[in-house]
Coordinates of C-alpha atoms and ligand atoms in Angstrom, one line a residue:
M197 CA -13.3 20.5 -3.7
S198 CA -11.0 21.6 -0.9
G199 CA -9.9 19.4 1.9
E200 CA -11.1 21.8 4.5
N201 CA -14.7 21.8 3.2
T202 CA -15.1 18.1 3.8
T203 CA -12.9 17.7 6.9
T204 CA -14.8 20.0 9.1
K205 CA -16.8 17.1 10.6
T206 CA -13.9 14.9 11.4
T207 CA -10.4 15.9 12.5
V208 CA -7.9 13.5 10.9
R209 CA -5.2 12.4 13.3
F210 CA -2.0 10.5 12.5
H211 CA 0.7 9.2 14.7
N212 CA 3.9 11.1 13.9
T213 CA 7.1 9.2 14.6
L214 CA 9.0 12.5 14.8
S215 CA 7.0 13.8 17.8
G216 CA 6.1 10.4 19.1
E217 CA 2.5 11.6 19.3
T218 CA -0.8 11.4 17.5
E219 CA -1.4 14.8 16.0
T220 CA -4.1 16.6 14.0
F221 CA -3.2 16.4 10.4
V222 CA -3.2 19.7 8.5
P223 CA -1.3 19.9 5.2
L224 CA 1.0 22.8 4.5
K225 CA -1.0 23.9 1.4
S226 CA -4.8 24.0 1.8
G227 CA -6.5 21.1 0.0
V228 CA -3.3 19.4 -1.2
V229 CA -1.2 16.7 0.4
S230 CA 2.3 16.0 -0.7
M231 CA 3.5 12.5 0.2
Y232 CA 6.7 10.6 -0.3
T233 CA 6.5 6.8 0.1
C234 CA 9.6 4.7 0.0
G235 CA 9.2 2.0 -2.6
P236 CA 10.8 -1.3 -3.3
T237 CA 14.4 -2.2 -3.9
V238 CA 13.9 -4.0 -7.2
Y239 CA 16.3 -6.9 -7.0
D240 CA 13.6 -9.6 -6.6
F241 CA 9.8 -10.0 -6.3
A242 CA 8.3 -8.0 -3.5
H243 CA 7.0 -10.2 -0.7
I244 CA 3.7 -9.7 1.2
G245 CA 5.5 -8.0 4.1
N246 CA 6.5 -5.3 1.6
F247 CA 2.9 -5.2 0.4
R248 CA 1.6 -4.7 3.9
T249 CA 3.4 -1.3 3.9
F250 CA 2.3 -0.6 0.3
V251 CA -1.3 -1.4 1.1
F252 CA -1.1 0.9 4.1
Q253 CA 0.2 3.7 1.9
D254 CA -2.6 3.0 -0.6
V255 CA -5.3 3.1 2.2
L256 CA -3.7 6.4 3.4
R257 CA -3.9 8.0 0.0
R258 CA -7.4 6.8 -0.7
Y259 CA -8.6 8.1 2.6
L260 CA -7.0 11.5 2.1
K261 CA -8.6 11.6 -1.4
S262 CA -12.0 10.6 0.1
K263 CA -11.7 13.6 2.4
G264 CA -11.4 15.9 -0.6
Y265 CA -7.6 16.4 -0.7
R266 CA -5.6 16.3 -3.9
V267 CA -2.8 13.9 -3.2
I268 CA 0.6 14.1 -4.8
Q269 CA 2.4 10.9 -4.1
V270 CA 5.9 10.0 -5.1
M271 CA 7.2 6.5 -4.8
N272 CA 10.8 5.7 -5.6
L273 CA 12.0 2.5 -7.2
T274 CA 15.5 1.7 -5.8
D275 CA 17.1 0.3 -8.9
V276 CA 20.7 0.6 -7.8
D277 CA 22.1 -0.8 -4.5
D278 CA 24.7 -3.3 -3.3
R279 CA 22.5 -6.3 -4.0
I280 CA 21.4 -5.2 -7.4
I281 CA 24.9 -4.5 -8.5
Q282 CA 26.0 -8.0 -7.3
K283 CA 23.0 -9.8 -8.8
S284 CA 23.0 -8.1 -12.2
A285 CA 26.8 -8.7 -12.5
A286 CA 26.3 -12.4 -11.6
A287 CA 23.5 -12.7 -14.2
G288 CA 25.8 -10.9 -16.7
V289 CA 23.2 -8.2 -17.6
S290 CA 23.0 -4.5 -17.1
I291 CA 21.5 -3.0 -14.0
R292 CA 18.7 -1.6 -16.1
E293 CA 17.9 -5.0 -17.7
Y294 CA 18.1 -6.8 -14.4
T295 CA 15.7 -4.4 -12.6
D296 CA 13.2 -3.9 -15.5
K297 CA 11.8 -7.3 -14.9
Y298 CA 11.2 -6.7 -11.2
I299 CA 9.7 -3.2 -11.8
Q300 CA 7.3 -4.7 -14.2
A301 CA 6.4 -7.5 -11.7
F302 CA 5.9 -4.8 -9.0
L303 CA 3.5 -2.9 -11.3
D304 CA 1.6 -6.0 -12.1
D305 CA 1.4 -7.0 -8.4
R306 CA 0.2 -3.5 -7.5
R307 CA -2.6 -3.8 -10.1
A308 CA -3.7 -7.2 -8.7
L309 CA -4.0 -5.6 -5.2
N310 CA -5.9 -2.5 -6.5
L311 CA -3.1 -0.2 -5.4
E312 CA -3.6 3.1 -7.1
L313 CA -0.7 4.4 -9.1
P314 CA 1.3 7.2 -7.3
E315 CA 1.4 10.4 -9.3
Y316 CA 5.2 9.9 -9.7
L317 CA 7.1 6.6 -9.8
A318 CA 10.7 7.7 -9.8
R319 CA 13.5 5.4 -10.7
A320 CA 16.7 6.1 -8.8
T321 CA 19.0 5.7 -11.8
D322 CA 17.0 8.3 -13.7
H323 CA 18.0 10.9 -11.1
I324 CA 21.7 10.4 -10.6
D325 CA 22.3 14.1 -11.5
D326 CA 19.9 15.3 -8.8
M327 CA 21.7 13.2 -6.2
V328 CA 25.1 14.5 -7.3
K329 CA 23.8 18.1 -7.1
L330 CA 22.5 17.4 -3.6
I331 CA 25.8 16.0 -2.5
Q332 CA 27.6 19.0 -3.9
R333 CA 25.3 21.3 -1.9
L334 CA 26.1 19.4 1.2
T335 CA 29.8 19.6 0.4
E336 CA 29.6 23.4 0.0
K337 CA 28.0 23.6 3.4
G338 CA 30.7 21.5 5.0
F339 CA 28.7 18.4 5.8
T340 CA 30.8 15.9 3.8
Y341 CA 34.3 14.5 3.5
T342 CA 35.9 12.1 1.1
S343 CA 37.9 9.0 1.7
E344 CA 39.3 6.6 -0.9
G345 CA 37.0 8.1 -3.6
S346 CA 33.8 7.8 -1.6
T347 CA 31.9 10.8 -0.1
Y348 CA 30.6 10.5 3.5
Y349 CA 28.1 12.5 5.5
R350 CA 29.6 13.8 8.8
I351 CA 26.8 13.3 11.3
A352 CA 28.6 15.3 14.0
K353 CA 27.9 18.4 11.9
F354 CA 24.1 17.9 12.2
P355 CA 23.2 18.4 15.8
E356 CA 19.6 17.2 15.3
Y357 CA 20.8 13.8 14.1
G358 CA 18.8 11.1 15.8
K359 CA 15.6 13.2 16.3
L360 CA 13.4 10.7 14.3
S361 CA 14.7 7.4 15.7
K362 CA 15.6 8.8 19.1
I363 CA 19.1 7.3 18.8
D364 CA 21.7 8.8 21.1
V365 CA 24.9 9.7 19.3
A366 CA 26.6 11.4 22.3
G367 CA 30.1 9.9 22.7
M368 CA 30.2 8.6 19.2
Q369 CA 33.6 8.7 17.6
D370 CA 33.7 11.5 14.9
G371 CA 34.8 10.1 11.6
A372 CA 33.8 6.5 12.1
R373 CA 32.3 5.3 8.9
V374 CA 29.9 2.7 7.5
D375 CA 29.7 1.8 3.8
N376 CA 26.7 -0.5 3.9
D377 CA 23.3 1.2 3.3
R378 CA 21.5 -0.9 5.9
Y379 CA 22.9 -1.2 9.5
E380 CA 21.6 -1.3 13.1
K381 CA 21.3 1.6 15.5
D382 CA 24.3 0.5 17.5
S383 CA 26.5 1.0 14.5
A384 CA 25.4 4.5 13.7
R385 CA 28.3 6.1 11.8
D386 CA 29.1 8.6 9.1
F387 CA 27.4 7.1 6.1
A388 CA 28.2 6.9 2.4
L389 CA 26.5 9.4 0.1
W390 CA 28.5 8.4 -2.9
K391 CA 30.4 5.1 -3.2
A392 CA 33.6 4.7 -5.2
P393 CA 33.3 1.7 -7.6
K394 CA 34.9 -1.6 -6.7
T395 CA 36.8 -3.3 -9.5
G396 CA 34.4 -4.5 -12.2
E397 CA 31.4 -2.8 -10.7
H398 CA 29.0 -0.6 -12.6
F399 CA 29.6 3.2 -12.0
W400 CA 28.5 6.6 -13.2
E401 CA 31.1 9.2 -14.2
T402 CA 30.2 12.4 -12.5
P403 CA 31.7 15.7 -11.2
I404 CA 32.1 14.2 -7.8
G405 CA 34.0 11.3 -9.3
P406 CA 33.1 7.8 -10.6
G407 CA 30.8 5.8 -8.4
R408 CA 27.2 5.3 -7.4
P409 CA 24.8 6.8 -4.9
G410 CA 24.1 5.5 -1.5
W411 CA 20.5 4.5 -0.8
H412 CA 19.6 7.4 1.5
I413 CA 20.6 10.2 -0.9
E414 CA 18.3 8.6 -3.6
C415 CA 15.2 9.3 -1.6
A416 CA 16.2 12.7 -0.3
A417 CA 17.1 13.9 -3.8
M418 CA 13.9 12.6 -5.4
A419 CA 11.6 13.9 -2.6
L420 CA 13.1 17.4 -2.9
K421 CA 12.9 17.3 -6.6
F422 CA 9.2 16.3 -6.9
L423 CA 7.7 17.7 -3.7
G424 CA 9.8 20.7 -2.7
E425 CA 11.8 21.4 0.4
T426 CA 9.1 20.5 2.9
L427 CA 6.6 17.8 2.3
D428 CA 3.5 16.8 4.3
I429 CA 3.8 13.0 4.8
H430 CA 6.8 10.6 4.5
S431 CA 6.2 7.0 5.1
G432 CA 7.6 3.4 5.0
G433 CA 7.9 0.3 7.2
V434 CA 9.2 0.7 10.7
D435 CA 12.6 -0.7 9.7
L436 CA 13.2 2.4 7.6
T437 CA 13.1 4.7 10.6
F438 CA 16.7 4.1 11.2
P439 CA 19.0 4.6 9.4
H440 CA 17.2 5.3 6.2
H441 CA 14.8 8.1 7.2
E442 CA 17.1 9.5 9.8
N443 CA 19.7 9.9 7.1
E444 CA 17.2 11.4 4.6
I445 CA 16.4 14.0 7.2
A446 CA 20.1 14.8 7.8
E447 CA 20.7 15.1 4.1
S448 CA 17.8 17.2 3.1
E449 CA 17.6 19.5 6.2
A450 CA 21.3 20.2 6.1
A451 CA 21.0 21.2 2.5
T452 CA 17.8 23.3 2.7
G453 CA 17.7 24.5 6.3
K454 CA 14.0 23.6 6.3
P455 CA 12.0 20.9 7.9
F456 CA 12.0 17.9 5.5
A457 CA 8.7 16.1 6.3
R458 CA 6.0 17.2 8.7
Y459 CA 4.4 13.8 9.5
W460 CA 6.4 10.6 9.5
L461 CA 4.1 7.5 9.4
H462 CA 5.6 4.0 9.8
A463 CA 3.9 0.7 9.3
E464 CA 4.6 -2.2 11.7
F465 CA 5.8 -5.5 10.4
L466 CA 4.0 -8.4 8.9
L467 CA 5.2 -11.4 10.8
V468 CA 5.4 -15.1 10.1
D469 CA 5.5 -17.3 13.3
H470 CA 6.2 -14.0 15.1
E471 CA 9.3 -13.2 13.1
K472 CA 9.5 -10.3 10.6
M473 CA 8.9 -11.6 7.1
S474 CA 12.0 -10.8 5.1
K475 CA 14.0 -12.0 2.2
S476 CA 17.1 -12.5 4.4
M477 CA 15.2 -14.7 6.9
G478 CA 13.9 -16.8 4.0
N479 CA 10.4 -16.9 5.5
F480 CA 8.7 -14.8 2.8
A481 CA 5.9 -15.4 0.4
T482 CA 5.4 -13.5 -2.8
L483 CA 2.0 -12.6 -4.1
R484 CA 2.4 -15.0 -7.0
E485 CA 3.2 -17.9 -4.8
L486 CA 0.0 -17.3 -2.8
F487 CA -2.1 -16.7 -6.0
S488 CA -0.9 -19.9 -7.6
H489 CA -2.0 -21.8 -4.5
G490 CA -5.5 -20.5 -4.9
T491 CA -5.5 -17.3 -2.8
K492 CA -7.5 -14.5 -4.3
P493 CA -6.0 -11.0 -4.7
S494 CA -8.9 -9.5 -2.8
S495 CA -8.3 -11.8 0.3
I496 CA -4.7 -10.5 0.5
R497 CA -5.7 -6.9 0.1
F498 CA -8.4 -7.3 2.7
L499 CA -6.2 -9.0 5.2
L500 CA -3.3 -6.5 4.9
A501 CA -5.7 -3.5 5.2
S502 CA -7.7 -5.0 8.0
V503 CA -5.1 -4.7 10.8
P504 CA -4.4 -1.1 11.7
Y505 CA -1.0 -0.2 10.3
R506 CA 0.8 0.4 13.7
R507 CA -0.1 -3.1 14.9
Q508 CA 1.9 -6.1 13.9
L509 CA 0.2 -8.5 11.6
N510 CA 0.9 -12.2 12.2
F511 CA 0.3 -13.8 8.8
T512 CA -1.3 -17.3 8.9
P513 CA -3.3 -19.4 6.4
E514 CA -6.3 -19.1 8.8
S515 CA -6.1 -15.3 8.6
L516 CA -6.2 -15.5 4.8
L517 CA -9.2 -17.8 4.9
G518 CA -10.9 -15.4 7.3
A519 CA -10.2 -12.5 4.9
A520 CA -11.6 -14.5 2.0
S521 CA -14.9 -15.2 3.8
S522 CA -15.2 -11.6 4.9
V523 CA -14.9 -10.4 1.3
E524 CA -17.4 -12.9 0.2
R525 CA -19.8 -11.8 2.9
L526 CA -19.5 -8.2 1.7
R527 CA -19.9 -9.1 -1.9
N528 CA -22.9 -11.3 -1.2
F529 CA -24.5 -8.5 0.7
V530 CA -24.0 -6.0 -2.2
S531 CA -25.3 -8.5 -4.7
R532 CA -28.4 -9.1 -2.4
L533 CA -29.0 -5.4 -2.3
R534 CA -28.8 -5.1 -6.1
T535 CA -30.9 -8.1 -7.0
E536 CA -33.5 -8.7 -4.4
K537 CA -36.9 -6.9 -4.7
F538 CA -38.0 -5.3 -1.4
E539 CA -41.3 -3.7 -0.5
E540 CA -41.8 -0.1 -1.6
G541 CA -41.1 2.6 0.9
S542 CA -38.3 3.3 3.2
S543 CA -37.4 2.6 6.8
A544 CA -36.2 5.3 9.2
A545 CA -34.4 2.7 11.3
V546 CA -32.3 1.6 8.3
A547 CA -31.5 5.2 7.4
E548 CA -30.4 5.9 11.0
R549 CA -28.2 2.7 11.0
V550 CA -26.5 3.8 7.8
E551 CA -25.8 7.3 9.1
K552 CA -24.4 5.8 12.4
S553 CA -22.2 3.3 10.6
M554 CA -20.8 5.9 8.2
Q555 CA -19.9 8.1 11.2
E556 CA -18.1 5.2 12.9
F557 CA -16.4 4.3 9.7
D558 CA -15.1 7.8 9.2
S559 CA -14.2 8.4 12.8
G560 CA -12.3 5.1 12.8
L561 CA -10.2 6.1 9.8
A562 CA -9.7 9.6 11.1
D563 CA -8.2 8.1 14.2
D564 CA -4.8 7.3 12.8
L565 CA -6.4 5.0 10.1
N566 CA -8.0 2.6 12.5
T567 CA -9.1 0.2 9.8
A568 CA -10.3 -2.4 12.3
Q569 CA -12.9 0.1 13.7
A570 CA -13.9 1.2 10.2
L571 CA -14.5 -2.5 9.2
A572 CA -16.4 -3.2 12.4
A573 CA -18.8 -0.3 11.5
I574 CA -19.4 -1.8 8.0
F575 CA -19.9 -5.4 9.3
D576 CA -22.5 -4.1 11.9
L577 CA -24.3 -2.4 9.0
V578 CA -24.2 -5.6 6.9
R579 CA -25.4 -7.7 9.8
E580 CA -28.3 -5.5 10.7
A581 CA -29.4 -4.8 7.2
N582 CA -29.4 -8.6 6.5
I583 CA -31.6 -9.1 9.6
A584 CA -33.9 -6.4 8.4
M585 CA -34.1 -8.0 5.0
D586 CA -34.8 -11.4 6.4
R587 CA -37.6 -10.0 8.6
G588 CA -39.1 -8.1 5.7
E589 CA -38.4 -4.8 7.3
F590 CA -36.0 -3.6 4.6
R591 CA -37.6 -1.3 1.9
Q592 CA -36.7 -0.7 -1.7
G593 CA -36.1 3.0 -0.8
D594 CA -33.3 1.9 1.6
V595 CA -31.2 0.3 -1.1
A596 CA -29.6 3.5 -2.4
A597 CA -28.3 4.7 1.0
V598 CA -26.9 1.3 1.9
L599 CA -25.3 0.9 -1.5
G600 CA -23.9 4.4 -1.1
A601 CA -22.3 3.3 2.2
M602 CA -20.8 0.2 0.6
E603 CA -19.4 2.4 -2.2
K604 CA -17.8 4.7 0.4
F605 CA -16.3 1.7 2.1
D606 CA -14.9 0.4 -1.2
E607 CA -13.3 3.8 -2.1
I608 CA -10.8 2.9 0.6
F609 CA -10.8 -0.9 0.9
A610 CA -11.3 -1.7 -2.8
V611 CA -12.4 -5.4 -2.5
L612 CA -16.0 -5.4 -3.7
Q613 CA -15.5 -5.9 -7.4
D614 CA -15.7 -9.6 -8.2
D615 CA -12.7 -9.5 -10.5
D616 CA -10.2 -11.9 -8.8
A617 CA -10.3 -14.4 -11.7
E618 CA -9.5 -11.6 -14.2
K619 CA -6.7 -10.3 -12.1
L620 CA -5.2 -13.7 -11.9
G621 CA -5.7 -14.2 -15.6
A622 CA -3.8 -11.0 -16.2
L623 CA -0.9 -12.5 -14.3
G624 CA -1.1 -15.7 -16.2
I625 CA -2.3 -17.6 -13.2
G626 CA -5.3 -19.9 -12.8
G627 CA -6.4 -20.5 -16.4
G628 CA -7.0 -16.8 -16.9
S629 CA -7.7 -17.3 -20.6
A630 CA -10.6 -19.6 -19.8
A631 CA -11.8 -17.0 -17.3
V632 CA -15.4 -16.0 -18.0
S633 CA -16.3 -12.3 -18.1
D634 CA -19.1 -10.7 -16.1
A635 CA -21.1 -10.1 -19.3
E636 CA -20.8 -13.8 -20.4
V637 CA -22.0 -14.9 -17.0
E638 CA -24.9 -12.5 -17.1
A639 CA -25.9 -13.9 -20.5
L640 CA -25.7 -17.5 -19.3
V641 CA -27.7 -16.7 -16.2
A642 CA -30.4 -15.0 -18.2
E643 CA -30.5 -18.0 -20.5
R644 CA -31.0 -20.3 -17.5
Q645 CA -33.7 -18.0 -16.1
A646 CA -35.5 -18.2 -19.4
A647 CA -35.2 -22.0 -19.4
R648 CA -36.6 -22.2 -15.8
K649 CA -39.5 -20.0 -16.8
R650 CA -40.5 -22.3 -19.6
R651 CA -39.9 -25.2 -17.1
D652 CA -37.1 -26.7 -19.2
F653 CA -35.2 -28.1 -16.3
V654 CA -32.8 -30.1 -18.4
A655 CA -31.6 -27.0 -20.1
S656 CA -31.5 -25.0 -16.8
D657 CA -29.5 -27.7 -15.1
R658 CA -27.1 -27.9 -18.0
L659 CA -26.5 -24.2 -17.8
R660 CA -26.0 -24.3 -14.1
D661 CA -23.3 -27.1 -14.6
E662 CA -21.7 -25.1 -17.4
L663 CA -21.4 -22.1 -15.1
A664 CA -20.1 -24.3 -12.2
A665 CA -17.4 -25.7 -14.5
R666 CA -16.3 -22.1 -15.1
G667 CA -16.1 -21.3 -11.4
I668 CA -19.5 -19.6 -11.1
V669 CA -21.9 -20.5 -8.3
L670 CA -25.6 -19.6 -8.5
E671 CA -27.9 -18.9 -5.6
D672 CA -31.6 -18.9 -6.3
S673 CA -33.5 -16.7 -3.9
R674 CA -37.1 -17.0 -2.7
D675 CA -38.4 -14.2 -4.9
G676 CA -37.3 -16.1 -8.1
T677 CA -34.3 -13.9 -8.7
V678 CA -30.8 -15.4 -9.0
R679 CA -27.5 -14.2 -7.7
W680 CA -24.1 -15.4 -8.9
K681 CA -20.6 -15.3 -7.6
R682 CA -17.2 -16.6 -8.5
K683 CA -15.9 -19.6 -6.4
Ligands
LIG719 P1 12.6 -2.8 0.6 O1 12.3 -3.3 -0.8 O2 13.4 -3.7 1.5 O3 13.2 -1.4 0.6 O4 11.2 -2.6 1.4 C1 10.1 -2.0 0.8 C2 9.1 -1.6 1.9 O5 8.6 -2.7 2.6 C3 9.7 -0.7 3.0 O6 8.8 0.3 3.3 C4 9.9 -1.7 4.1 O7 9.9 -1.0 5.4 C5 8.7 -2.6 4.0 N1 8.8 -3.9 4.6 C6 9.8 -4.8 4.5 N2 9.5 -5.9 5.2 C7 8.3 -5.7 5.8 C8 7.5 -6.5 6.7 N3 7.8 -7.7 7.1 N4 6.3 -6.0 7.1 C9 5.9 -4.7 6.7 N5 6.7 -3.9 5.9 C10 7.9 -4.4 5.4
LIG720 ZN1 13.4 5.9 0.9

């Protein structure tokens, strides 16, 4: 299926940091989207601020897929940088061994949040050769110089420097350098592509000398390698705009002479008490901390996805509770659709409502991924369908269309499956081994139904208590059917 066939109805628009405008999205190659997403620096567990950006990237890829595009996404894993070198040396283990643990944790956390796996997960240290070759290309073209064994990028040679972050480099002293990978706009300098090793530090022996790559060259080299000279979408959190993405542009465009990425999408911060959540501020929460305090994975995913990505998200315990009850409301609705028996026939009003909601859902997402508008459309549908059901105006023939709408919603939001307990179990949290599977619950519920039918209320109460002890709540409906959910 080609993207064009299914996108004719809605024009997808994204805000492009490069132009500063919201533009119609058209990929370079018909039906295929190439997308580079900056991944984590794996020196610790990722925090939920990081996951705000990763959830945004997942919603983006899921939406593009739902529009019929084939998505080729690359995510890098930065497994070498100043902090990793320091921390692995302090722990007395190799960089590989040190980062393996956090890469595994990242993959496990992704699974808990239903983040689809990118087509390529690229580990920086597996691509040192590509980085060295890119630096050599830049040297051949006169964009670099060396000093004390390190290689620097001369930003004065790239007149377009600053076009993404709009930083003004006029009057900057040529040759002033910075060695750190992360710095503020007011300290824009020639930056290190390749860093000479300090005593005792891990290094790679290469044709450009011993040392290790700077952060920016990692992403530029891996993006060019996997996606070619010009890619459709490049994204990350807003803090990556400068210097990281500005420097990636300088590196790749100087080497290829081609535009690097056509659409630059940046997610706003997740805040705590109106401050950016970050490791250095010490105001961060990891997923595991939240999970072990009773938060469900689906609540976090819902919360992070629910605020449009270009709006800041102030994280509070109340917002998590709100997300949990929203997910529950949606799950209860789907369960009601599946289990309740309605009168035969179908209702034109419900069909119309579904159609309208789906249009609003799609037009919300097409408008620079306005997830709040998309959710409002779904909640309107849920509210109105529930009212129609309560009034006896909902018909059996309406079920398929409404379920179809909920499935379409879940292709993007991915919170409807009631599998939080299993997900936590997989992370070794919350008595996962005692967690009861859906099939077991169904069997116990059926047994209780049979007991009720033969009016054996002692047995039926015992089964209800047994299910409650395993975290399952039963809701008996008026028509004699029973719905269950996890607490
Ligand atoms: P890092 O591991 O620091 O390279 O960050 C991984 C990703 O998380 C990057 O795209 C960052 O921009 C993003 N990020 C870091 N902190 C936050 C935050 N508080 N809110 C949203 N995104 C963030
Ligand atoms: Zn990057």
